[in-house]
Tab-separated table of C-alpha atoms in Angstrom:
chain	number	residue	atom	x	y	z
A	1	UNK	CA	-7.066	-22.114	57.445
A	2	UNK	CA	-7.748	-20.140	54.275
A	3	UNK	CA	-6.336	-16.824	53.098
A	4	UNK	CA	-7.509	-14.366	50.483
A	5	UNK	CA	-4.926	-11.614	50.393
A	6	UNK	CA	-5.362	-10.153	46.903
A	7	UNK	CA	-8.534	-8.089	46.461
A	8	UNK	CA	-9.458	-4.720	44.979
A	9	UNK	CA	-12.008	-1.988	45.692
A	10	UNK	CA	-11.384	-0.086	42.443
A	11	UNK	CA	-14.686	-1.067	40.826
A	12	UNK	CA	-16.562	0.587	43.687
A	13	UNK	CA	-15.673	3.195	46.276
A	14	UNK	CA	-13.207	3.627	49.114
A	15	UNK	CA	-16.015	3.470	51.652
A	16	UNK	CA	-16.728	1.285	54.652
A	17	UNK	CA	-20.036	0.250	53.093
A	18	UNK	CA	-18.324	-1.129	49.988
A	19	UNK	CA	-15.469	-2.703	51.954
A	20	UNK	CA	-18.003	-4.562	54.097
A	21	UNK	CA	-19.406	-6.255	51.000
A	22	UNK	CA	-15.983	-7.872	50.557
A	23	UNK	CA	-15.438	-8.774	54.198
A	24	UNK	CA	-18.981	-10.157	54.469
A	25	UNK	CA	-18.308	-12.318	51.430
A	26	UNK	CA	-15.033	-13.502	52.973
A	27	UNK	CA	-16.836	-14.476	56.153
A	28	UNK	CA	-19.476	-16.376	54.195
A	29	UNK	CA	-16.731	-18.242	52.328
A	30	UNK	CA	-14.999	-19.072	55.628
A	31	UNK	CA	-11.875	-17.090	54.775
A	32	UNK	CA	-9.801	-16.758	57.951
A	33	UNK	CA	-7.298	-14.148	56.761
A	34	UNK	CA	-8.583	-11.512	54.364
A	35	UNK	CA	-6.921	-8.419	52.934
A	36	UNK	CA	-7.421	-5.595	50.460
A	37	UNK	CA	-4.485	-4.817	48.188
A	38	UNK	CA	-5.400	-1.922	45.922
A	39	UNK	CA	-3.245	-1.216	42.877
A	40	UNK	CA	-0.481	1.169	43.875
A	41	UNK	CA	-0.665	3.046	40.575
A	42	UNK	CA	-4.058	4.456	41.589
A	43	UNK	CA	-2.388	6.590	44.263
A	44	UNK	CA	-0.861	10.013	43.688
A	45	UNK	CA	1.964	9.058	46.037
A	46	UNK	CA	3.340	6.533	43.537
A	47	UNK	CA	3.795	8.946	40.661
A	48	UNK	CA	7.581	8.689	41.000
A	49	UNK	CA	7.476	4.905	40.567
A	50	UNK	CA	5.356	4.209	37.485
A	51	UNK	CA	4.225	6.544	34.727
A	52	UNK	CA	2.773	5.752	31.325
A	53	UNK	CA	-0.145	6.752	29.118
A	54	UNK	CA	-2.377	3.963	30.467
A	55	UNK	CA	-1.584	4.393	34.158
A	56	UNK	CA	-1.543	8.177	34.475
A	57	UNK	CA	-5.288	8.783	33.859
A	58	UNK	CA	-6.041	6.111	36.475
A	59	UNK	CA	-4.191	7.819	39.319
A	60	UNK	CA	-6.979	9.228	41.481
A	61	UNK	CA	-6.623	8.049	45.120
A	62	UNK	CA	-4.834	9.553	48.093
A	63	UNK	CA	-3.108	7.245	50.546
A	64	UNK	CA	-4.510	9.195	53.497
A	65	UNK	CA	-8.029	8.210	52.387
A	66	UNK	CA	-7.000	4.588	51.958
A	67	UNK	CA	-5.405	4.391	55.399
A	68	UNK	CA	-8.427	6.156	56.917
A	69	UNK	CA	-10.743	3.512	55.464
A	70	UNK	CA	-8.866	0.718	57.236
A	71	UNK	CA	-8.841	2.642	60.509
A	72	UNK	CA	-12.621	2.943	60.226
A	73	UNK	CA	-12.876	-0.784	59.582
A	74	UNK	CA	-10.710	-1.696	62.547
A	75	UNK	CA	-12.665	0.649	64.827
A	76	UNK	CA	-15.801	-1.204	63.690
A	77	UNK	CA	-14.134	-4.537	64.600
A	78	UNK	CA	-13.868	-5.596	60.970
A	79	UNK	CA	-10.935	-7.961	60.526
A	80	UNK	CA	-9.227	-6.904	57.306
A	81	UNK	CA	-5.550	-6.583	56.430
A	82	UNK	CA	-4.190	-3.473	54.713
A	83	UNK	CA	-1.997	-4.087	51.724
A	84	UNK	CA	-1.046	-2.753	48.331
A	85	UNK	CA	-0.354	-4.442	45.013
A	86	UNK	CA	2.637	-2.710	43.520
A	87	UNK	CA	3.713	-2.958	39.914
A	88	UNK	CA	7.324	-4.071	40.174
A	89	UNK	CA	9.221	-1.374	38.282
A	90	UNK	CA	12.886	-2.013	37.387
A	91	UNK	CA	15.148	0.889	38.282
A	92	UNK	CA	12.752	2.207	40.929
A	93	UNK	CA	13.810	0.113	43.929
A	94	UNK	CA	14.551	3.116	46.163
A	95	UNK	CA	11.238	4.729	45.305
A	96	UNK	CA	9.299	1.512	45.874
A	97	UNK	CA	11.053	0.918	49.187
A	98	UNK	CA	10.368	4.484	50.361
A	99	UNK	CA	6.668	4.137	49.565
A	100	UNK	CA	6.370	0.720	51.221
A	101	UNK	CA	8.081	1.915	54.384
A	102	UNK	CA	5.887	5.001	54.645
A	103	UNK	CA	2.788	3.027	55.653
A	104	UNK	CA	1.960	0.323	58.162
A	105	UNK	CA	1.031	-2.391	55.694
A	106	UNK	CA	0.346	-5.936	56.836
A	107	UNK	CA	2.053	-7.290	53.731
A	108	UNK	CA	3.009	-6.161	50.224
A	109	UNK	CA	2.176	-7.840	46.925
A	110	UNK	CA	4.552	-7.326	44.026
A	111	UNK	CA	3.291	-8.051	40.517
A	112	UNK	CA	4.552	-7.738	36.969
A	113	UNK	CA	2.081	-6.191	34.541
A	114	UNK	CA	4.463	-4.223	32.332
A	115	UNK	CA	7.406	-5.104	30.128
A	116	UNK	CA	8.635	-1.654	29.253
A	117	UNK	CA	5.613	0.072	27.731
A	118	UNK	CA	3.816	-3.213	27.013
A	119	UNK	CA	0.889	-3.967	29.349
A	120	UNK	CA	0.953	-7.742	29.046
A	121	UNK	CA	-2.460	-8.391	30.658
A	122	UNK	CA	-4.406	-5.499	29.139
A	123	UNK	CA	-6.865	-5.977	26.297
A	124	UNK	CA	-5.788	-2.605	24.923
A	125	UNK	CA	-2.342	-4.081	24.247
A	126	UNK	CA	-3.357	-7.515	22.943
A	127	UNK	CA	-2.334	-6.613	19.401
A	128	UNK	CA	1.260	-6.365	20.633
A	129	UNK	CA	1.401	-10.113	21.277
A	130	UNK	CA	1.277	-10.822	17.544
A	131	UNK	CA	3.956	-8.231	16.810
A	132	UNK	CA	6.533	-9.450	19.317
A	133	UNK	CA	8.648	-12.550	19.802
A	134	UNK	CA	6.957	-14.679	22.460
A	135	UNK	CA	10.290	-16.034	23.705
A	136	UNK	CA	11.635	-12.529	24.207
A	137	UNK	CA	8.478	-11.553	26.103
A	138	UNK	CA	8.762	-14.550	28.429
A	139	UNK	CA	12.481	-14.053	28.950
A	140	UNK	CA	11.943	-10.380	29.822
A	141	UNK	CA	9.028	-11.256	32.120
A	142	UNK	CA	11.038	-13.802	34.072
A	143	UNK	CA	14.046	-11.458	34.137
A	144	UNK	CA	11.822	-9.081	36.075
A	145	UNK	CA	10.524	-11.871	38.279
A	146	UNK	CA	14.091	-12.718	39.269
A	147	UNK	CA	14.954	-9.126	40.163
A	148	UNK	CA	11.611	-8.737	41.965
A	149	UNK	CA	12.589	-11.631	44.208
A	150	UNK	CA	16.146	-10.375	44.629
A	151	UNK	CA	14.873	-6.956	45.736
A	152	UNK	CA	13.257	-8.641	48.789
A	153	UNK	CA	10.742	-5.789	48.931
A	154	UNK	CA	7.645	-7.958	48.661
A	155	UNK	CA	5.910	-10.521	50.841
A	156	UNK	CA	3.914	-12.089	48.008
A	157	UNK	CA	4.338	-12.275	44.257
A	158	UNK	CA	0.994	-11.846	42.559
A	159	UNK	CA	-0.217	-14.246	39.837
A	160	UNK	CA	3.297	-15.507	39.247
A	161	UNK	CA	2.862	-16.568	35.612
A	162	UNK	CA	0.411	-13.845	34.575
A	163	UNK	CA	2.274	-13.685	31.273
A	164	UNK	CA	0.192	-16.663	30.061
A	165	UNK	CA	-3.107	-14.761	30.509
A	166	UNK	CA	-4.055	-14.624	26.805
A	167	UNK	CA	-2.864	-18.162	26.041
A	168	UNK	CA	0.361	-17.063	24.397
A	169	UNK	CA	2.749	-19.739	25.677
A	170	UNK	CA	6.102	-20.881	24.212
A	171	UNK	CA	5.887	-24.310	22.604
A	172	UNK	CA	9.336	-25.382	23.778
A	173	UNK	CA	8.841	-26.883	27.238
A	174	UNK	CA	12.584	-26.860	27.935
A	175	UNK	CA	12.649	-23.078	27.543
A	176	UNK	CA	9.612	-22.669	29.783
A	177	UNK	CA	11.022	-24.913	32.513
A	178	UNK	CA	14.271	-22.971	32.370
A	179	UNK	CA	12.361	-19.757	33.130
A	180	UNK	CA	10.490	-21.462	35.967
A	181	UNK	CA	13.718	-22.799	37.422
A	182	UNK	CA	15.588	-19.515	37.543
A	183	UNK	CA	12.556	-17.709	38.954
A	184	UNK	CA	12.099	-20.213	41.768
A	185	UNK	CA	15.833	-20.176	42.497
A	186	UNK	CA	15.569	-16.423	43.122
A	187	UNK	CA	12.395	-16.777	45.182
A	188	UNK	CA	13.800	-19.461	47.475
A	189	UNK	CA	16.474	-17.010	48.615
A	190	UNK	CA	13.972	-14.220	49.323
A	191	UNK	CA	11.140	-13.570	51.769
A	192	UNK	CA	8.620	-13.602	48.918
A	193	UNK	CA	5.781	-16.123	48.984
A	194	UNK	CA	3.853	-17.302	45.939
A	195	UNK	CA	0.098	-16.936	45.638
A	196	UNK	CA	-2.120	-19.578	44.137
A	197	UNK	CA	-4.539	-17.296	42.365
A	198	UNK	CA	-7.930	-18.376	41.104
A	199	UNK	CA	-8.188	-15.244	38.936
A	200	UNK	CA	-6.790	-17.119	35.951
A	201	UNK	CA	-9.934	-19.233	35.849
A	202	UNK	CA	-11.832	-16.035	34.997
A	203	UNK	CA	-9.365	-15.042	32.263
A	204	UNK	CA	-8.849	-16.301	28.690
A	205	UNK	CA	-6.207	-18.788	29.845
A	206	UNK	CA	-8.861	-20.511	31.987
A	207	UNK	CA	-6.477	-21.977	34.551
A	208	UNK	CA	-4.993	-21.211	37.921
A	209	UNK	CA	-1.827	-19.236	38.497
A	210	UNK	CA	0.768	-20.693	38.723
A	211	UNK	CA	1.255	-23.590	36.339
A	212	UNK	CA	1.423	-26.951	38.146
A	213	UNK	CA	5.023	-27.483	37.001
A	214	UNK	CA	5.955	-24.090	38.416
A	215	UNK	CA	4.207	-24.750	41.716
A	216	UNK	CA	5.948	-28.126	41.984
A	217	UNK	CA	9.281	-26.294	41.744
A	218	UNK	CA	8.145	-23.840	44.422
A	219	UNK	CA	7.353	-26.701	46.787
A	220	UNK	CA	10.594	-28.524	46.059
A	221	UNK	CA	12.536	-25.350	46.891
A	222	UNK	CA	10.605	-24.578	50.085
A	223	UNK	CA	8.800	-21.457	48.872
A	224	UNK	CA	5.654	-20.767	50.968
A	225	UNK	CA	2.249	-20.098	49.431
A	226	UNK	CA	-0.953	-18.159	50.048
A	227	UNK	CA	-4.375	-18.384	48.398
A	228	UNK	CA	-5.822	-15.366	46.607
A	229	UNK	CA	-8.813	-14.684	44.395
A	230	UNK	CA	-7.776	-11.281	42.999
A	231	UNK	CA	-11.418	-10.301	43.413
A	232	UNK	CA	-12.518	-7.024	41.876
A	233	UNK	CA	-16.117	-7.697	42.910
A	234	UNK	CA	-17.386	-9.020	46.265
A	235	UNK	CA	-18.856	-12.147	44.709
A	236	UNK	CA	-15.408	-13.262	43.514
A	237	UNK	CA	-13.886	-13.356	47.013
A	238	UNK	CA	-12.702	-16.905	47.720
A	239	UNK	CA	-13.870	-18.054	44.291
A	240	UNK	CA	-12.860	-21.587	43.257
A	241	UNK	CA	-10.714	-22.163	46.320
A	242	UNK	CA	-11.490	-25.872	46.102
A	243	UNK	CA	-9.376	-25.906	42.947
A	244	UNK	CA	-6.630	-23.864	44.601
A	245	UNK	CA	-6.550	-26.289	47.507
A	246	UNK	CA	-6.410	-29.308	45.188
A	247	UNK	CA	-3.507	-27.778	43.270
A	248	UNK	CA	-1.613	-26.974	46.471
A	249	UNK	CA	-2.101	-30.419	47.981
A	250	UNK	CA	-1.189	-32.037	44.664
A	251	UNK	CA	2.172	-30.273	44.777
A	252	UNK	CA	2.758	-31.336	48.389
A	253	UNK	CA	1.733	-28.252	50.343
A	254	UNK	CA	0.112	-28.571	53.756
A	255	UNK	CA	0.450	-24.975	55.014
A	256	UNK	CA	-0.367	-21.406	54.043
A	257	UNK	CA	1.545	-18.309	55.097
A	258	UNK	CA	-0.330	-15.643	57.064
A	259	UNK	CA	0.606	-12.002	57.633
A	260	UNK	CA	-0.039	-9.323	60.229
A	261	UNK	CA	1.903	-6.042	60.307
A	262	UNK	CA	4.870	-7.608	58.598
A	263	UNK	CA	4.898	-10.670	60.848
A	264	UNK	CA	4.321	-14.046	59.259
A	265	UNK	CA	3.194	-17.446	60.454
A	266	UNK	CA	2.529	-20.766	58.725
A	267	UNK	CA	-0.938	-22.222	59.299
A	268	UNK	CA	-2.406	-25.540	58.121
A	269	UNK	CA	-4.350	-25.067	54.891
A	270	UNK	CA	-7.973	-26.079	54.463
A	271	UNK	CA	-11.306	-25.098	55.943
A	272	UNK	CA	-11.085	-27.638	58.735
A	273	UNK	CA	-13.781	-27.402	61.377
A	274	UNK	CA	-15.640	-24.181	62.176
């Protein structure tokens, strides 16, 4: 089986016509379990969770319209899971939990895009990388990853080592492995799965998320995985999943986690026979 749980409609419209472009692409790519997980910051209902000068102008959706879109899809017998990708925001656990519990999501993705007011994956903030200590950035990023896991609010952590996106990586391997180790220790005690994301292949770093050494630790500690493309355009759905599968198998994985209305089930990974 194959999953693609991390996809966005933000470059188009919240319409059934646009959604079908994604689900049609998923069907063509033989994706068995497909979901849309729009960025939570786009919704007015998350204003009490995350606010900053970059996010605020991009808050323009209503959750009632989002939920309505999925109801239309289900009525049309379109098999698509409803999710959200939430920016994990330290100090806002109660607010995040209240939002998550207010809707009948199939699963929730938690991601780290911000370290304070620093948008680590945004081109607008790239100049900050040369102003800051890379070790402090990584330590702060993995601090958040640990507390994300400990919160147990999320089913999946998105692009687990996104912090490497612009190829700023600490030279000291011992330091890096230490961050990986404490992150995976926290994840193994949570319900949170790790996604193998092919989005990194389309970014400056030019490689999958997560790092092979990090994924090896995930496998050794029994942390389940999913596959995701983080597609923002229909043509990117299921992109480069042959590489995701090779990485997973190389680390020892034989199964993917699947989700439906909060319920989860392990399924054998791979396209198999159709």
